[in-house]
Amino acid sequence: MTSATKTLTSLLVLTLLLALGLTLAPTFASADVLADVQSLFEQQKEEDDPFLLIHAYYVKAGKQAQDSGNLTSALEFFRIASTIDRRDRDSMKSARDLLRDLTTQAAALYDEGVTLQEKGDADTARKKFLEALRLNPNNTKPLAYLKDKMLVQPEESYVIQEGDTLRRISEKIYGNPGGELLLTRINKLSIADRLKPGESLLVPVVPPALAKRLALVEFEPEPMDMAKPDKQEVAMAHMKDQPSLPMAQKQDISQSEATGVEALLAMANIQFGNGLYETAVSMTDEILSTQPGNTKAADIRNESYYRMAKGLWDKGSASQSMRMLRRLPSDYKDSATLRSTVQAKLNEDSEPLYLAGVRYFLNEDLENAVEQWELALEMNPFHPKARTDLEKARKLLEAVKGL
Amino acid sequence: MTNALRTSIMLALCLTLAAVLPGCGGGGKKRVSMTHTSRTFAVVKARETDSLRTLANRYLEDPEKSWIIAAYNNITEVAPGQIVLVPVLPINLGGITADGYQTVPVLAYNAFSESNTDAITTQRADFRAQMQYLKDNGYSPISLENFYNFLEFSEQAPAKAVVITIDDMGQNTFTVAFPILKEFGYPATVFVTTDLVTGAGSALSWDQIREMQAAGITIGHRTKTLRNLTRRNADESFEDFVISIDRELTVANLTFRTELGNDPLFFAYPYGATNELVMSLLKKNGFRGALTLERGVNPFFTHNYLVKRSPVAGDISLGDYGKLFSFFTKEALQ
């Protein structure tokens, strides 16, 4: 390098170091910067590697940040310094020490957060968890607290008792045996699977209103002895513990804002016209939930159910057809007639199975009786007697096993 | 770390190097190494052919991460010979600082049209103006996947990240919104209700959905029939209700698998409504996330199944549109 170039370069470096001093004014004392400039000039040699200049800055910035207590910045700067110069043992050591200190601090903050959380001071706990994550993002334990424990737990665990069936568990937890299918889905079981006492099941939290029994519809089984006060208390106590989602109310507002009733009704009409009755029903149900008197929506809804019921009956699916018919007002068109026809067919199909169950029952073969009645119910979920008899037989089985 | 401090250091560094490097290049002398790398950083002298994307590809293994280099060095492009710092590990997961934390707004669009506007319908000119607004203000639309990387604390998001989602109401998603998104190069997610995809009249077709997916649009799940999953009808038994909402998820998934070859990872609640039961079923069905219609923005510790979205009204003014964005929540952590 010629001396002219060198002078020029030095001048530029001086200017820029001054600029650096100015921009870093809040953290770099001016005396330090001048000393820095001086020493750089003394040290600069022709073969200097420009990377080393940067290296020097980062070492300095690291020390400065460390002195002012900004440990995360200090760690970042020392890491850069030691990246540039692998022989810079001091920066490496500083980075290592800082990392250790930050890890310790974050762990302590996490512990404080957990204690605060247990004491019920969720707000302060949250700050501790956030700060712990900021200081040491590698320790993600606080994340679990921030994400799940402070919000919603969609499931609980239930330990299977002697004599439990999925229907009975559903009865205990929800006050309604109809959650059987839900339990099979969530736990990846089939209805036929045997439950092993002592093992755990995942039990989704269901808002009580959703699990309410239907107001005695004619095919719904009698509530039997499940309605005993003690059982109900179990269910109620469980429900009281449930956090209800805070946004449930708010969403009713935003949904009507987001999707106008008129737009929904227009869409429902299109779906109905295209023969997509299920979609039409979803939309009209949504309208009717906010405007129960909307007759246009009610007309589309009823006609959709009626057509689905007829279609399913024509395809030979009596139980599916019955599900649709049950949604219709009894005086809708000729649905009452269709309903008795479908019911007769269901009874006809399931009666032999039901009677076989009765024969087993009379012969005191409870296990086979239960099996036959389960089959009968599978064939005809609306069988008037199979369900009550099945529950009785299960109770008896339980009692026998208890002896 | 304070951003002001980092920025001032980078600024000084750029100026310094601009001056030093030509000086050093003047005479023939010892060759200096062009890159220094470690587990945490790469300090690189850019080559002739380098751009932010090539550097991101080389050091972060993903050209899409070029914004990380741009943000860290406070630059918008890279010049040959420039020295660039690449944080190899995420430098600011969750966007937490001592003063608060980052939030990400998620927009929910409904319907589009050429020239009609109503409460839910955004017309072409307005949508373009809104996308231009994002650009002019330096906002960075990110994909839903990257947004969930932010939520799950595995990747950082740009400081002004936003997410664009569309709850599809018809073909105009394809004819109006899609071309504008392509023009701006913005990632977006379209939530599809499978029974609505008939290809007839004003409905979307699977061909159109496949074309959008091929162009990088994320396709999300919004049930089979758009049933409200949290409301049991008065005449519906609990069992029928469970069967029905289960079908809304699983039957639609079969359709997605047949038509697109994959199950969507993300779900939009019809009418924004959800509860614990619905979330259990989503979890069991393997969904990575689900989005409500509750207004607001999302810090990283938002529950994966309770992401807030701001519905964009069709007749919103640009001024009110701007109020949907807020990128930082102040909160002293100590």
Coordinates of N, CA, C and O in Angstrom, one line a residue, chain A residues 1 9 12-13 16 20 23-24 27 46 49-51 53-54 58 61 72-73 76-77 79-80 83-84 86 126-127 130-131 133-134 137 143 146-148 151-152 154-155 174 176 178-179 181-182 185-186 204-205 207 210-212 214 243 245 247 250-252 254-255 257-258 263-264 267 271 276 278-279 282-283 285-286 289 301 323 327, chain B residues 1 6 8-10 12-13 15-16 19-21 23 29 32-34 36-38 40-41 43 72 83 85 96-98 101 110 120 151 153 169 195-196 198 224-225 227-228 230-240 242-243 246-247 271-277 279-280 283-284 292-295 300-304 306 331-334:
Chain A
M1 N 0.8 -1.2 0.0 CA 0.0 0.0 0.0 C 0.9 1.2 0.0 O 1.8 1.3 0.8
T9 N -6.8 6.2 3.7 CA -7.5 5.2 4.4 C -7.6 5.5 5.9 O -8.7 5.4 6.5
L12 N -10.1 8.1 6.4 CA -11.5 7.6 6.4 C -11.8 6.8 7.6 O -12.9 6.9 8.2
V13 N -10.9 6.0 8.0 CA -11.1 5.2 9.2 C -11.4 6.1 10.4 O -12.3 5.9 11.2
L16 N -14.8 7.5 10.2 CA -15.8 6.5 10.5 C -15.8 6.1 11.9 O -16.9 5.8 12.5
L20 N -18.8 6.2 14.4 CA -19.2 5.0 15.3 C -19.3 5.5 16.7 O -20.3 5.2 17.4
T23 N -22.6 7.4 16.9 CA -23.9 6.5 16.9 C -23.9 5.7 18.2 O -25.0 5.3 18.6
L24 N -22.8 5.4 18.7 CA -22.8 4.5 19.9 C -22.8 5.4 21.2 O -22.6 4.8 22.3
T27 N -23.9 4.3 24.7 CA -23.2 3.2 25.4 C -21.7 3.4 25.5 O -21.0 2.9 26.4
E46 N 0.1 -2.8 7.0 CA -0.4 -2.9 5.7 C -1.2 -4.2 5.4 O -2.1 -4.2 4.6
D49 N -6.1 -7.4 8.0 CA -7.3 -8.1 7.5 C -8.5 -7.2 7.9 O -8.6 -6.9 9.1
P50 N -9.4 -6.8 7.0 CA -10.5 -5.9 7.4 C -11.4 -6.5 8.4 O -12.0 -5.8 9.2
F51 N -11.4 -7.8 8.4 CA -12.3 -8.5 9.3 C -11.9 -8.2 10.8 O -12.7 -8.2 11.7
L53 N -10.7 -5.5 11.9 CA -11.3 -4.2 12.4 C -12.7 -4.4 13.0 O -13.0 -3.9 14.1
I54 N -13.5 -5.2 12.3 CA -14.8 -5.5 12.8 C -14.7 -6.2 14.1 O -15.4 -6.0 15.1
Y58 N -16.5 -5.5 17.8 CA -17.5 -6.3 18.5 C -16.9 -6.7 19.8 O -17.7 -6.9 20.8
A61 N -17.8 -3.7 21.8 CA -19.3 -3.6 22.0 C -19.7 -4.7 23.0 O -20.6 -4.4 23.8
T72 N -27.7 -10.3 26.9 CA -28.1 -11.0 25.6 C -27.3 -10.3 24.5 O -26.8 -11.0 23.6
S73 N -27.2 -9.0 24.5 CA -26.4 -8.3 23.5 C -25.0 -8.7 23.6 O -24.3 -8.9 22.6
E76 N -24.3 -11.9 22.0 CA -24.4 -11.8 20.6 C -23.0 -11.3 20.0 O -22.5 -11.8 19.1
F77 N -22.5 -10.2 20.7 CA -21.3 -9.5 20.2 C -20.1 -10.4 20.3 O -19.3 -10.5 19.5
R79 N -20.1 -13.6 20.4 CA -20.2 -14.7 19.5 C -19.7 -14.2 18.1 O -19.0 -15.0 17.4
I80 N -20.0 -13.0 17.7 CA -19.6 -12.5 16.4 C -18.1 -12.4 16.4 O -17.4 -12.8 15.5
T83 N -16.5 -15.6 16.2 CA -16.7 -16.2 14.8 C -15.6 -15.7 13.9 O -15.0 -16.4 13.1
I84 N -15.3 -14.4 14.0 CA -14.3 -13.8 13.1 C -12.9 -14.2 13.4 O -12.2 -14.6 12.5
R86 N -11.1 -17.0 15.4 CA -11.2 -18.2 16.2 C -10.1 -18.4 17.3 O -10.2 -19.2 18.2
R126 N -46.5 -14.7 34.1 CA -46.4 -14.5 32.6 C -45.1 -13.7 32.3 O -44.3 -14.1 31.4
K127 N -44.9 -12.6 33.0 CA -43.7 -11.8 32.8 C -42.5 -12.6 33.0 O -41.5 -12.5 32.3
L130 N -41.9 -15.0 30.1 CA -41.5 -14.2 28.9 C -40.0 -13.8 29.1 O -39.2 -14.0 28.1
E131 N -39.6 -13.3 30.2 CA -38.3 -12.9 30.4 C -37.3 -14.1 30.4 O -36.2 -14.0 29.8
L133 N -37.7 -16.8 28.6 CA -37.5 -17.1 27.2 C -36.6 -16.2 26.5 O -35.9 -16.5 25.6
R134 N -36.7 -14.9 26.9 CA -35.9 -13.9 26.2 C -34.4 -14.2 26.5 O -33.6 -14.1 25.7
P137 N -33.6 -18.6 25.0 CA -34.7 -19.2 24.1 C -34.5 -20.7 23.9 O -35.4 -21.4 23.4
L143 N -42.5 -22.0 27.6 CA -43.4 -21.9 26.5 C -44.6 -22.7 26.8 O -45.7 -22.3 26.5
L146 N -46.8 -20.8 29.0 CA -47.5 -19.7 28.4 C -48.6 -20.1 27.4 O -49.6 -19.5 27.3
K147 N -48.3 -21.3 26.8 CA -49.2 -21.7 25.7 C -50.4 -22.5 26.2 O -51.5 -22.2 25.8
D148 N -50.2 -23.5 27.0 CA -51.3 -24.4 27.4 C -51.8 -24.1 28.8 O -53.0 -23.9 29.0
L151 N -54.0 -21.3 29.3 CA -55.2 -21.2 28.4 C -56.0 -22.4 28.5 O -56.5 -22.8 29.6
V152 N -56.3 -23.1 27.4 CA -57.3 -24.1 27.4 C -56.7 -25.5 27.4 O -55.8 -25.8 26.7
P154 N -58.0 -28.9 26.3 CA -59.2 -29.5 25.7 C -59.6 -30.9 26.2 O -60.7 -31.4 25.9
E155 N -58.7 -31.5 26.9 CA -59.0 -32.9 27.4 C -58.5 -33.1 28.8 O -57.6 -32.4 29.3
Y174 N -70.5 -36.8 31.2 CA -71.3 -35.8 30.5 C -72.7 -35.8 30.9 O -73.5 -34.9 30.5
N176 N -74.7 -38.0 29.9 CA -75.4 -38.4 28.6 C -74.5 -39.5 28.0 O -73.3 -39.3 27.7
G178 N -74.5 -40.5 25.1 CA -74.3 -40.3 23.7 C -72.9 -39.9 23.3 O -72.6 -39.7 22.2
G179 N -72.0 -39.7 24.3 CA -70.6 -39.4 24.0 C -69.7 -40.6 23.7 O -68.5 -40.4 23.5
L181 N -69.4 -42.4 21.1 CA -68.6 -42.3 19.8 C -67.5 -41.3 19.9 O -66.4 -41.5 19.4
L182 N -67.7 -40.2 20.6 CA -66.7 -39.2 20.8 C -65.5 -39.9 21.5 O -64.4 -39.6 21.1
R185 N -63.5 -42.0 19.1 CA -62.8 -41.2 18.2 C -61.5 -40.6 18.8 O -60.4 -40.7 18.2
I186 N -61.7 -40.0 19.9 CA -60.5 -39.3 20.6 C -59.5 -40.3 21.0 O -58.3 -40.0 21.0
P204 N -62.5 -35.5 26.3 CA -62.6 -34.1 25.9 C -63.6 -33.4 26.8 O -64.6 -33.9 27.3
V205 N -63.2 -32.1 27.0 CA -64.1 -31.2 27.8 C -65.3 -30.8 26.9 O -65.0 -30.4 25.8
P207 N -68.8 -28.5 26.7 CA -69.6 -27.6 27.4 C -71.0 -28.2 27.7 O -71.5 -28.9 26.9
L210 N -74.0 -28.6 25.4 CA -73.9 -29.5 24.2 C -74.2 -31.0 24.6 O -74.6 -31.8 23.7
A211 N -74.0 -31.3 25.9 CA -74.2 -32.7 26.2 C -75.5 -33.0 26.9 O -75.8 -34.1 27.3
K212 N -76.3 -31.9 27.0 CA -77.7 -32.1 27.6 C -78.4 -33.2 26.9 O -78.4 -33.4 25.7
L214 N -81.6 -34.8 25.3 CA -82.7 -34.2 24.5 C -84.0 -34.3 25.4 O -84.2 -35.3 26.1
P243 N -63.2 -24.7 32.5 CA -63.1 -23.3 32.1 C -63.9 -23.2 30.8 O -63.8 -24.0 29.9
L245 N -64.7 -21.3 27.4 CA -63.9 -20.5 26.6 C -64.3 -19.0 26.6 O -65.5 -18.7 26.4
M247 N -64.0 -16.7 24.6 CA -64.3 -16.0 23.4 C -65.7 -16.4 22.9 O -66.2 -15.9 21.9
K250 N -68.1 -13.5 22.5 CA -67.6 -12.5 21.5 C -67.8 -13.0 20.1 O -68.1 -12.2 19.2
Q251 N -67.5 -14.3 19.9 CA -67.6 -14.8 18.5 C -68.9 -14.7 17.9 O -69.0 -14.5 16.7
D252 N -70.0 -14.8 18.7 CA -71.3 -14.6 18.1 C -71.4 -13.3 17.5 O -72.2 -13.1 16.5
S254 N -68.8 -11.4 16.2 CA -68.0 -11.3 15.0 C -68.5 -12.1 13.8 O -68.3 -11.8 12.7
Q255 N -69.1 -13.3 14.1 CA -69.6 -14.1 13.0 C -70.7 -13.4 12.3 O -70.7 -13.5 11.0
E257 N -71.1 -10.3 12.0 CA -70.5 -9.2 11.3 C -69.8 -9.8 10.0 O -69.8 -9.2 9.0
A258 N -69.1 -11.0 10.2 CA -68.3 -11.5 9.2 C -69.2 -12.1 8.0 O -68.8 -12.0 6.9
A263 N -76.4 -13.0 3.1 CA -75.4 -13.7 2.3 C -75.5 -15.2 2.5 O -75.5 -16.0 1.6
L264 N -75.7 -15.5 3.8 CA -75.9 -17.0 4.2 C -77.1 -17.6 3.5 O -77.1 -18.7 3.0
M267 N -76.6 -18.2 0.0 CA -75.7 -19.4 -0.2 C -76.5 -20.7 0.0 O -76.4 -21.7 -0.7
Q271 N -77.1 -23.9 -2.4 CA -76.7 -25.2 -2.0 C -78.0 -26.1 -2.2 O -77.9 -27.2 -2.7
L276 N -77.3 -30.0 -2.5 CA -76.4 -30.2 -1.4 C -77.2 -29.9 -0.1 O -77.0 -28.8 0.5
E278 N -77.2 -31.2 2.9 CA -76.5 -31.1 4.2 C -75.9 -29.7 4.4 O -75.9 -29.1 5.5
T279 N -75.3 -29.2 3.3 CA -74.7 -27.8 3.4 C -75.8 -26.8 3.6 O -75.6 -25.9 4.4
S282 N -76.7 -26.8 7.2 CA -75.7 -26.1 8.1 C -75.9 -24.6 8.1 O -75.8 -23.9 9.1
M283 N -76.2 -24.1 6.9 CA -76.3 -22.6 6.8 C -77.6 -22.1 7.4 O -77.6 -21.1 8.1
D285 N -79.4 -23.6 9.7 CA -79.3 -23.7 11.2 C -78.6 -22.5 11.8 O -79.0 -22.1 12.8
E286 N -77.5 -22.1 11.1 CA -76.8 -21.0 11.6 C -77.7 -19.7 11.6 O -77.7 -18.9 12.6
S289 N -80.3 -19.9 14.4 CA -79.8 -19.8 15.7 C -79.9 -18.3 16.1 O -80.0 -18.0 17.3
R301 N -84.5 -25.5 5.4 CA -84.1 -26.5 6.3 C -85.0 -27.7 6.3 O -84.5 -28.9 6.1
R323 N -82.6 -40.7 11.4 CA -81.9 -39.6 12.0 C -82.4 -38.3 11.4 O -82.5 -37.3 12.0
R327 N -85.4 -34.9 12.8 CA -85.2 -33.5 12.9 C -86.3 -32.6 12.4 O -86.3 -31.4 12.4
Chain B
M1 N -31.8 -8.0 23.2 CA -30.9 -7.0 22.8 C -31.7 -5.8 22.3 O -32.7 -5.9 21.7
R6 N -28.2 -2.5 18.1 CA -27.7 -3.4 17.0 C -27.6 -2.6 15.7 O -26.7 -2.7 14.9
S8 N -27.3 0.6 15.2 CA -26.2 1.6 15.2 C -24.9 1.0 14.9 O -24.0 1.5 14.2
I9 N -24.7 -0.2 15.5 CA -23.4 -0.9 15.2 C -23.3 -1.3 13.7 O -22.3 -1.1 13.1
M10 N -24.4 -1.8 13.2 CA -24.4 -2.2 11.8 C -24.1 -1.0 10.9 O -23.4 -1.1 9.9
A12 N -22.5 1.8 11.5 CA -21.1 2.2 11.6 C -20.3 1.2 10.9 O -19.3 1.6 10.2
L13 N -20.6 -0.1 11.0 CA -19.8 -1.1 10.4 C -19.9 -1.0 8.8 O -18.8 -1.0 8.2
L15 N -20.4 1.7 7.0 CA -19.6 2.8 6.6 C -18.1 2.6 6.7 O -17.4 2.8 5.8
T16 N -17.7 1.9 7.7 CA -16.3 1.6 7.9 C -15.8 0.8 6.8 O -14.8 1.0 6.2
A19 N -15.3 2.1 3.4 CA -14.0 2.9 3.3 C -12.8 2.0 3.3 O -11.9 2.2 2.5
V20 N -12.8 1.1 4.2 CA -11.6 0.3 4.4 C -11.3 -0.7 3.2 O -10.2 -0.8 2.8
L21 N -12.3 -1.3 2.7 CA -12.1 -2.3 1.7 C -11.4 -1.9 0.4 O -10.5 -2.5 0.0
G23 N -9.5 0.5 0.1 CA -8.1 0.8 0.5 C -7.3 -0.5 0.6 O -6.1 -0.5 0.1
K29 N -1.3 -8.0 -1.6 CA -0.8 -8.4 -0.3 C -1.5 -9.7 0.1 O -2.2 -10.3 -0.7
V32 N -6.9 -12.5 2.3 CA -7.7 -12.6 3.5 C -8.8 -13.6 3.3 O -9.4 -13.6 2.2
S33 N -9.2 -14.3 4.3 CA -10.3 -15.3 4.2 C -11.6 -14.5 4.0 O -11.8 -13.5 4.6
M34 N -12.4 -15.0 3.0 CA -13.6 -14.2 2.7 C -14.8 -14.5 3.7 O -15.7 -13.8 3.7
H36 N -16.0 -16.1 7.6 CA -15.7 -16.7 8.9 C -17.0 -17.2 9.4 O -18.0 -16.5 9.5
T37 N -17.1 -18.5 9.7 CA -18.3 -19.1 10.2 C -18.2 -19.8 11.5 O -17.1 -20.3 11.8
S38 N -19.2 -19.8 12.2 CA -19.3 -20.6 13.5 C -20.7 -21.2 13.6 O -21.5 -21.0 12.7
T40 N -22.9 -20.1 15.4 CA -23.9 -19.1 15.7 C -24.0 -18.0 14.6 O -25.0 -17.4 14.4
F41 N -22.8 -17.7 14.0 CA -22.8 -16.6 13.0 C -22.0 -17.0 11.8 O -21.1 -17.9 11.8
V43 N -19.8 -14.5 9.1 CA -19.4 -13.1 8.7 C -18.8 -13.3 7.4 O -17.7 -13.9 7.2
Y72 N -31.0 -8.0 9.9 CA -29.9 -8.0 10.8 C -28.9 -6.9 10.4 O -28.3 -6.2 11.3
I83 N -19.3 -6.5 3.5 CA -19.3 -7.5 4.6 C -20.6 -7.6 5.2 O -21.3 -6.6 5.6
L85 N -23.2 -9.8 8.0 CA -23.3 -10.7 9.1 C -24.6 -11.6 9.0 O -25.7 -11.0 8.8
I96 N -39.3 -11.2 21.4 CA -39.4 -10.7 22.8 C -38.2 -9.7 23.0 O -37.1 -10.0 22.7
T97 N -38.5 -8.6 23.6 CA -37.5 -7.7 24.0 C -37.8 -7.3 25.5 O -38.8 -7.8 26.0
A98 N -36.9 -6.6 26.1 CA -37.1 -6.2 27.5 C -38.3 -5.3 27.6 O -38.9 -5.2 28.7
Y101 N -43.2 -7.5 23.4 CA -43.1 -8.6 22.5 C -43.8 -8.3 21.2 O -44.8 -7.5 21.1
N110 N -63.3 -12.4 3.1 CA -64.4 -13.3 2.7 C -64.6 -13.4 1.2 O -64.1 -14.2 0.6
I120 N -69.3 -7.8 3.3 CA -68.4 -8.9 3.3 C -67.6 -9.0 2.0 O -66.7 -9.8 1.8
L151 N -45.2 -19.0 16.0 CA -46.0 -19.4 17.2 C -45.4 -20.5 18.0 O -45.5 -20.5 19.2
F153 N -42.3 -21.1 18.2 CA -41.0 -20.6 18.8 C -39.8 -21.4 18.1 O -38.8 -21.6 18.7
M169 N -65.7 -17.8 -0.4 CA -67.1 -17.7 -0.7 C -67.4 -17.9 -2.2 O -68.5 -17.6 -2.7
D195 N -67.9 -28.9 0.4 CA -69.2 -29.1 -0.3 C -69.5 -27.8 -1.2 O -70.4 -27.9 -2.1
L196 N -68.9 -26.7 -0.9 CA -69.1 -25.5 -1.7 C -68.4 -25.6 -3.0 O -68.6 -24.7 -3.9
T198 N -68.2 -26.7 -6.2 CA -68.9 -27.5 -7.1 C -68.5 -27.2 -8.6 O -68.8 -27.9 -9.5
K224 N -66.9 -29.5 5.9 CA -67.6 -30.0 4.7 C -68.8 -29.1 4.3 O -68.9 -28.7 3.2
T225 N -69.6 -28.7 5.3 CA -70.8 -28.0 5.0 C -70.9 -26.6 5.6 O -72.0 -26.0 5.5
R227 N -71.0 -26.1 8.8 CA -71.8 -26.2 10.0 C -71.1 -25.4 11.1 O -69.9 -25.5 11.3
N228 N -71.9 -24.8 12.0 CA -71.3 -24.2 13.2 C -71.0 -25.4 14.1 O -71.9 -26.1 14.6
T230 N -70.0 -25.5 17.2 CA -70.2 -25.4 18.6 C -71.7 -25.4 19.0 O -72.0 -25.2 20.1
R231 N -72.6 -25.5 18.0 CA -74.0 -25.4 18.3 C -74.7 -26.7 18.0 O -74.7 -27.1 16.9
R232 N -75.3 -27.2 19.1 CA -76.1 -28.4 18.9 C -77.6 -28.0 18.7 O -78.0 -27.1 19.4
N233 N -78.2 -28.5 17.7 CA -79.6 -28.0 17.4 C -80.5 -28.6 18.4 O -80.3 -29.7 19.0
A234 N -81.6 -27.9 18.6 CA -82.6 -28.3 19.7 C -83.1 -29.7 19.5 O -83.3 -30.4 20.5
D235 N -83.2 -30.2 18.3 CA -83.8 -31.5 18.0 C -82.7 -32.5 17.7 O -83.0 -33.6 17.2
E236 N -81.5 -32.2 18.0 CA -80.4 -33.1 17.7 C -79.9 -33.8 18.9 O -79.6 -33.1 19.9
S237 N -79.7 -35.1 18.9 CA -79.2 -35.8 20.1 C -77.7 -35.5 20.2 O -77.0 -35.2 19.2
F238 N -77.1 -35.7 21.4 CA -75.7 -35.5 21.6 C -74.9 -36.4 20.7 O -73.9 -36.0 20.1
E239 N -75.4 -37.6 20.6 CA -74.7 -38.6 19.7 C -74.7 -38.1 18.2 O -73.7 -38.1 17.6
D240 N -75.8 -37.7 17.8 CA -75.9 -37.2 16.4 C -75.1 -36.0 16.2 O -74.4 -35.8 15.1
V242 N -72.3 -35.3 17.8 CA -70.9 -35.7 17.7 C -70.6 -36.3 16.3 O -69.6 -36.0 15.7
I243 N -71.5 -37.2 15.8 CA -71.3 -37.8 14.5 C -71.2 -36.7 13.5 O -70.3 -36.7 12.6
D246 N -67.9 -34.7 13.7 CA -66.8 -35.5 13.3 C -66.7 -35.7 11.7 O -65.7 -35.6 11.1
R247 N -67.9 -35.8 11.2 CA -68.0 -35.9 9.7 C -67.5 -34.6 9.0 O -66.9 -34.6 8.0
Y271 N -67.8 -19.5 11.1 CA -68.3 -18.4 11.9 C -67.3 -18.1 13.0 O -67.7 -17.4 14.0
G272 N -66.2 -18.6 13.0 CA -65.2 -18.3 14.0 C -65.4 -19.0 15.3 O -64.7 -18.8 16.3
A273 N -66.4 -19.9 15.4 CA -66.8 -20.5 16.7 C -66.1 -21.8 17.0 O -66.0 -22.7 16.2
T274 N -65.6 -21.8 18.3 CA -65.0 -23.1 18.7 C -65.2 -23.3 20.2 O -65.7 -22.5 20.9
N275 N -64.8 -24.5 20.6 CA -64.8 -24.8 22.0 C -63.8 -26.0 22.2 O -63.2 -26.5 21.3
E276 N -63.8 -26.5 23.5 CA -62.8 -27.5 23.8 C -63.0 -28.8 23.0 O -62.1 -29.4 22.5
L277 N -64.3 -29.1 22.8 CA -64.6 -30.4 22.1 C -64.1 -30.3 20.7 O -63.5 -31.3 20.2
M279 N -61.7 -28.5 19.6 CA -60.3 -28.5 19.6 C -59.7 -29.9 19.8 O -58.7 -30.3 19.2
S280 N -60.4 -30.7 20.6 CA -60.0 -32.1 20.8 C -60.0 -32.9 19.5 O -59.1 -33.6 19.1
K283 N -57.3 -31.8 17.1 CA -56.0 -32.4 17.6 C -55.9 -33.8 17.1 O -54.9 -34.3 16.6
K284 N -57.0 -34.6 17.4 CA -57.0 -36.0 17.0 C -56.9 -36.2 15.5 O -56.3 -37.1 15.0
T292 N -59.7 -18.5 14.5 CA -61.0 -18.0 14.9 C -61.3 -16.7 14.0 O -60.6 -16.4 13.1
L293 N -62.4 -16.0 14.4 CA -62.7 -14.7 13.8 C -62.7 -13.7 15.0 O -63.3 -12.6 14.9
E294 N -62.0 -14.0 16.1 CA -61.9 -13.0 17.1 C -60.9 -11.9 16.7 O -59.8 -12.2 16.2
R295 N -61.3 -10.7 16.8 CA -60.4 -9.6 16.4 C -59.2 -9.5 17.3 O -59.2 -9.8 18.4
F300 N -46.4 -14.7 20.1 CA -46.0 -16.1 19.9 C -46.7 -17.1 20.8 O -46.8 -18.2 20.5
F301 N -47.1 -16.6 22.0 CA -47.7 -17.6 22.9 C -49.2 -17.8 22.8 O -49.8 -18.3 23.6
T302 N -49.7 -17.3 21.6 CA -51.1 -17.6 21.3 C -51.2 -19.1 21.1 O -50.4 -19.8 20.6
H303 N -52.3 -19.7 21.6 CA -52.7 -21.1 21.5 C -52.8 -21.4 20.0 O -53.4 -20.7 19.3
N304 N -52.2 -22.5 19.6 CA -52.3 -22.9 18.2 C -53.7 -23.0 17.6 O -53.9 -22.8 16.4
L306 N -56.3 -21.2 18.7 CA -57.1 -20.0 19.0 C -56.5 -18.7 18.4 O -56.4 -17.7 19.1
E331 N -44.7 -4.1 27.1 CA -44.9 -4.6 28.5 C -43.5 -4.8 29.1 O -42.7 -5.5 28.6
A332 N -43.3 -4.0 30.2 CA -42.0 -4.2 30.8 C -41.9 -5.5 31.5 O -42.8 -5.9 32.3
L333 N -40.9 -6.3 31.2 CA -40.8 -7.6 31.6 C -40.1 -7.8 33.0 O -40.1 -8.8 33.6
Q334 N -39.5 -6.7 33.5 CA -38.8 -6.8 34.7 C -39.5 -6.0 35.9 O -40.3 -5.1 35.6

